[in-house]
Amino acid sequence: MLSNHLQNGIETARLAWSRLPNAEEGEQEDIGLVQRSDGSSSVESLDYEVVENYAYWEEQAQRGKLYVGYYVMVKWFFSLLIGIGTGLAAVFINLSVENFAGWKFALTFSIIQKSYVAGFFVYVLINLVLVFSSVYIVTNFAPEAAGSGIPEIKGYLNGIDIHGILLFRTLIGKIFGSIGSVGGGLALGKEGPLVHTGACIASLLGQGGSTKYHLSSRWLQGFKSDRDRRDLVTCGCAAGVAAAFRAPVGGVLFALEEVTSWWRSQLMWRVFFTSAVVAVVVRTAMGWCKSGNCGHFGSGGFIIWDISGAQEDYSFEEMLPMAIIGVVGGLLGALFNQLTRYISYWRRNHLHKKGNRVKIIEACLVSLITSFISFGLPLLRKCSPCPVSDPDSGIECPRPPGMYGNYVNFYCSKDNEYNDLATIFFNTQDDAIRNLFSAKTIHEYSAQSLLTFLVMFYTLAVVTFGTAVPAGQFVPGIMIGSTYGRLVGMFVVNFYKKLNIEEGTYALLGAASFLGGSMRMTVSLCVIMVEITNNLKLLPLIMLVLLISKAVGDAFNEGLYEEQAQLRGIPLLESRPKYQMRKMAAKEACGQRVVSFPRVVKVADVVSILQSNKHNGFPVIDHTRNGETLVIGLMLRSHMLVLLQSKVDFQHSPLPSDTRAGSRPIRHTPSEFVKPVSSKGLTLDDIHLSPDDLEMYIDLAPFLNPSPYIVPEDMSLTKVYNLFRQLGLRHIFVVPRPSRVIGLITRRDLLIEDNEESATELQSTSVRARHHDRRVSMGNGDAELPLLNGLLVQGHTSS
């Protein structure tokens, strides 16, 4: 009777995300899986919950305190390896990008001394070759490496496993694809892909490498469960940000604020340690490169725009233009999100469906357009005479061809002139941002040049986003924001006539405002901006523009990563439930039909049920001696497939087996039930059963989860949502209101003292005793004890 009321609570997640109308991907009935056009599942939930079954308790009984200490030490060792690996990957990407860009500009500048036409063709050809290499690698080798990867990693840490995002080929495609796309001068950055790179490195280290490419070690295969892998991927995300911006604290806060849905203090320490290791690796590499061992890497290198010598103070009168920068950043950021969503939606549903050849042609066309604009527009701009330079400033005008600095001499008739549009257009993005942030360079740029660059680069960034290449949006966002911020700074300088006002300060605030208006980050972005500019005095101003820009952007749409996650069909559970959930009960969100297994089930019936539906969790039903129906736990599809493949637990008798402690040999370990990382795992088609096998039986009691989370059917859906998300669950049972309560747990019941001799251990001793009794009862498998019957919610507390 009770089984007719049980509902599959995972359906509550279906109300947590909004899908585009007529979206390409379909939504599966049971667990909200995103499907490809061919109907195959591409997204599945992860199992973060610990399944406390017979095999789990047997394994725990064999482990002592020494193993716990070893387990903790290995986690710290893996954090060290993640930091080193991500740091080295970042060094390699930056070395390659800076050298490719340096060779490109040096060769182009040397050729245009003789012929601008020849220099133009060389410039376009080099960019085209680099972009073609990037898009070819992605489309033919690692399609999951396209884009920034942050929405996918955010979905993974939210509990969604998307096939292929953490594979070795994705890592290789991300690294080499980023080199080609960024080195090729496209309006995108390498910072987002570095976050994905760090996550891939962390996941691969956790599983011991890649078995497909024979790059694995059994000594590293220590963390195969989804729960452990989640912690490692979190460390990898923080390491990626720390490596991209040389901002270790910003990396920790980025992982906490933007990508993770679950956090604890122990994880904070490991994430912080990983980011610190990355900072040491990057600093060591930069010190080695200063000796001239890295080619063109010396002047560019890792992002750090030191403006410590910029504006020292600000007045109350400047608050209004700074607030305006925040409003403009919110508006432009929201518009950017909306435009990229529309274009990406059209691109995915019409253009990219035509195959890889169209993706390659599209990326090459975008490269040609970008090269034409970046080279051609400065040719239309008249050069300006060099200002009177201060010998102590270290600024040289004009800049020698192919050298880093301000004041580029590009298509100028005189030697003492410079082209302000070429200073930001015909340059690497990192160097252009340094020029926009630079202090003591008032009147270097004209308003016309900045407006031209803003409109053209904004358009290029919108069009480039979504092409089949690794693409980050941090640096393009900084470019866009710093441009209009410098425009506002020029107005403030001319209006207030104060000598202490720096245009570069307003460029920094503009960069922060656009990132806040587009990505909607606050705390982590504020710390990152302070770390990359090395100016703590501007912290209050950065906080001001971030708060304003985020508030303005939230009035129009969601953040960039949330928009892209919706577009990709990634069912994110956001931090807050939808408003309409307040008026809904748990039973209103459940599926229409519950498929359950008896405790002892025939193999043929198991195969039939698995073939007839796509559910990933099944309630297991048993009966007492007087015929009462009991729900004894939850059986996962993946665990059932492992049992069918191994066949060692098949039995001829339809009666329950004896599962008392010591009476049943251990035939499975918990690691055998773990699905390989980012793969489809075992399917029913992979299992071959003979007619004799189909007539056998399986006792599910030793393998099920005897303590799943349950909620009453009339519980508010808001409460269910918060419980589901905060605990990282995959299934919740919805049951009728029970008829009795067997006890209450209060805060004092959960405070267990380490010292058993303590006189204050009144209830702690009883907890310890009950815990011991429970472990014993787990081994006797007595179906007379209703494990779920009579409970409201597992772990219900009363203060």
PDB file of C-alpha atoms in Angstrom, residues 117 120-121 123-125 127-128 184-186 364-380 410 421 425-426 456 460:
ATOM      1  CA  VAL A 117      50.073  45.410 -48.087  1.00  0.00           C
ATOM      2  CA  PHE A 120      48.696  42.905 -43.920  1.00  0.00           C
ATOM      3  CA  PHE A 121      48.653  39.580 -45.776  1.00  0.00           C
ATOM      4  CA  TYR A 123      49.306  39.264 -40.418  1.00  0.00           C
ATOM      5  CA  VAL A 124      46.039  37.806 -41.722  1.00  0.00           C
ATOM      6  CA  LEU A 125      47.675  34.540 -42.753  1.00  0.00           C
ATOM      7  CA  ASN A 127      46.067  34.609 -37.524  1.00  0.00           C
ATOM      8  CA  LEU A 128      44.169  32.341 -39.893  1.00  0.00           C
ATOM      9  CA  GLY A 184      45.291  34.128 -33.424  1.00  0.00           C
ATOM     10  CA  GLY A 185      43.975  37.445 -32.138  1.00  0.00           C
ATOM     11  CA  LEU A 186      40.312  36.534 -31.663  1.00  0.00           C
ATOM     12  CA  CYS A 364      38.071  31.130 -40.083  1.00  0.00           C
ATOM     13  CA  LEU A 365      35.642  33.820 -41.296  1.00  0.00           C
ATOM     14  CA  VAL A 366      35.562  35.363 -37.822  1.00  0.00           C
ATOM     15  CA  SER A 367      39.382  35.321 -37.837  1.00  0.00           C
ATOM     16  CA  LEU A 368      39.486  37.089 -41.203  1.00  0.00           C
ATOM     17  CA  ILE A 369      37.006  39.746 -40.069  1.00  0.00           C
ATOM     18  CA  THR A 370      38.924  40.322 -36.821  1.00  0.00           C
ATOM     19  CA  SER A 371      42.225  40.646 -38.682  1.00  0.00           C
ATOM     20  CA  PHE A 372      40.744  43.052 -41.238  1.00  0.00           C
ATOM     21  CA  ILE A 373      39.336  45.280 -38.490  1.00  0.00           C
ATOM     22  CA  SER A 374      42.383  45.237 -36.199  1.00  0.00           C
ATOM     23  CA  PHE A 375      44.756  46.017 -39.061  1.00  0.00           C
ATOM     24  CA  GLY A 376      42.528  48.144 -41.285  1.00  0.00           C
ATOM     25  CA  LEU A 377      40.866  50.550 -38.863  1.00  0.00           C
ATOM     26  CA  PRO A 378      44.155  52.022 -37.533  1.00  0.00           C
ATOM     27  CA  LEU A 379      45.082  52.792 -41.136  1.00  0.00           C
ATOM     28  CA  LEU A 380      42.074  55.126 -41.328  1.00  0.00           C
ATOM     29  CA  PHE A 410      51.655  52.668 -37.169  1.00  0.00           C
ATOM     30  CA  LEU A 421      43.856  53.321 -32.303  1.00  0.00           C
ATOM     31  CA  PHE A 425      43.833  47.430 -31.683  1.00  0.00           C
ATOM     32  CA  PHE A 426      47.098  46.270 -33.223  1.00  0.00           C
ATOM     33  CA  MET A 456      33.937  47.224 -32.953  1.00  0.00           C
ATOM     34  CA  LEU A 460      33.546  41.105 -32.291  1.00  0.00           C
TER      35      LEU A 460
END
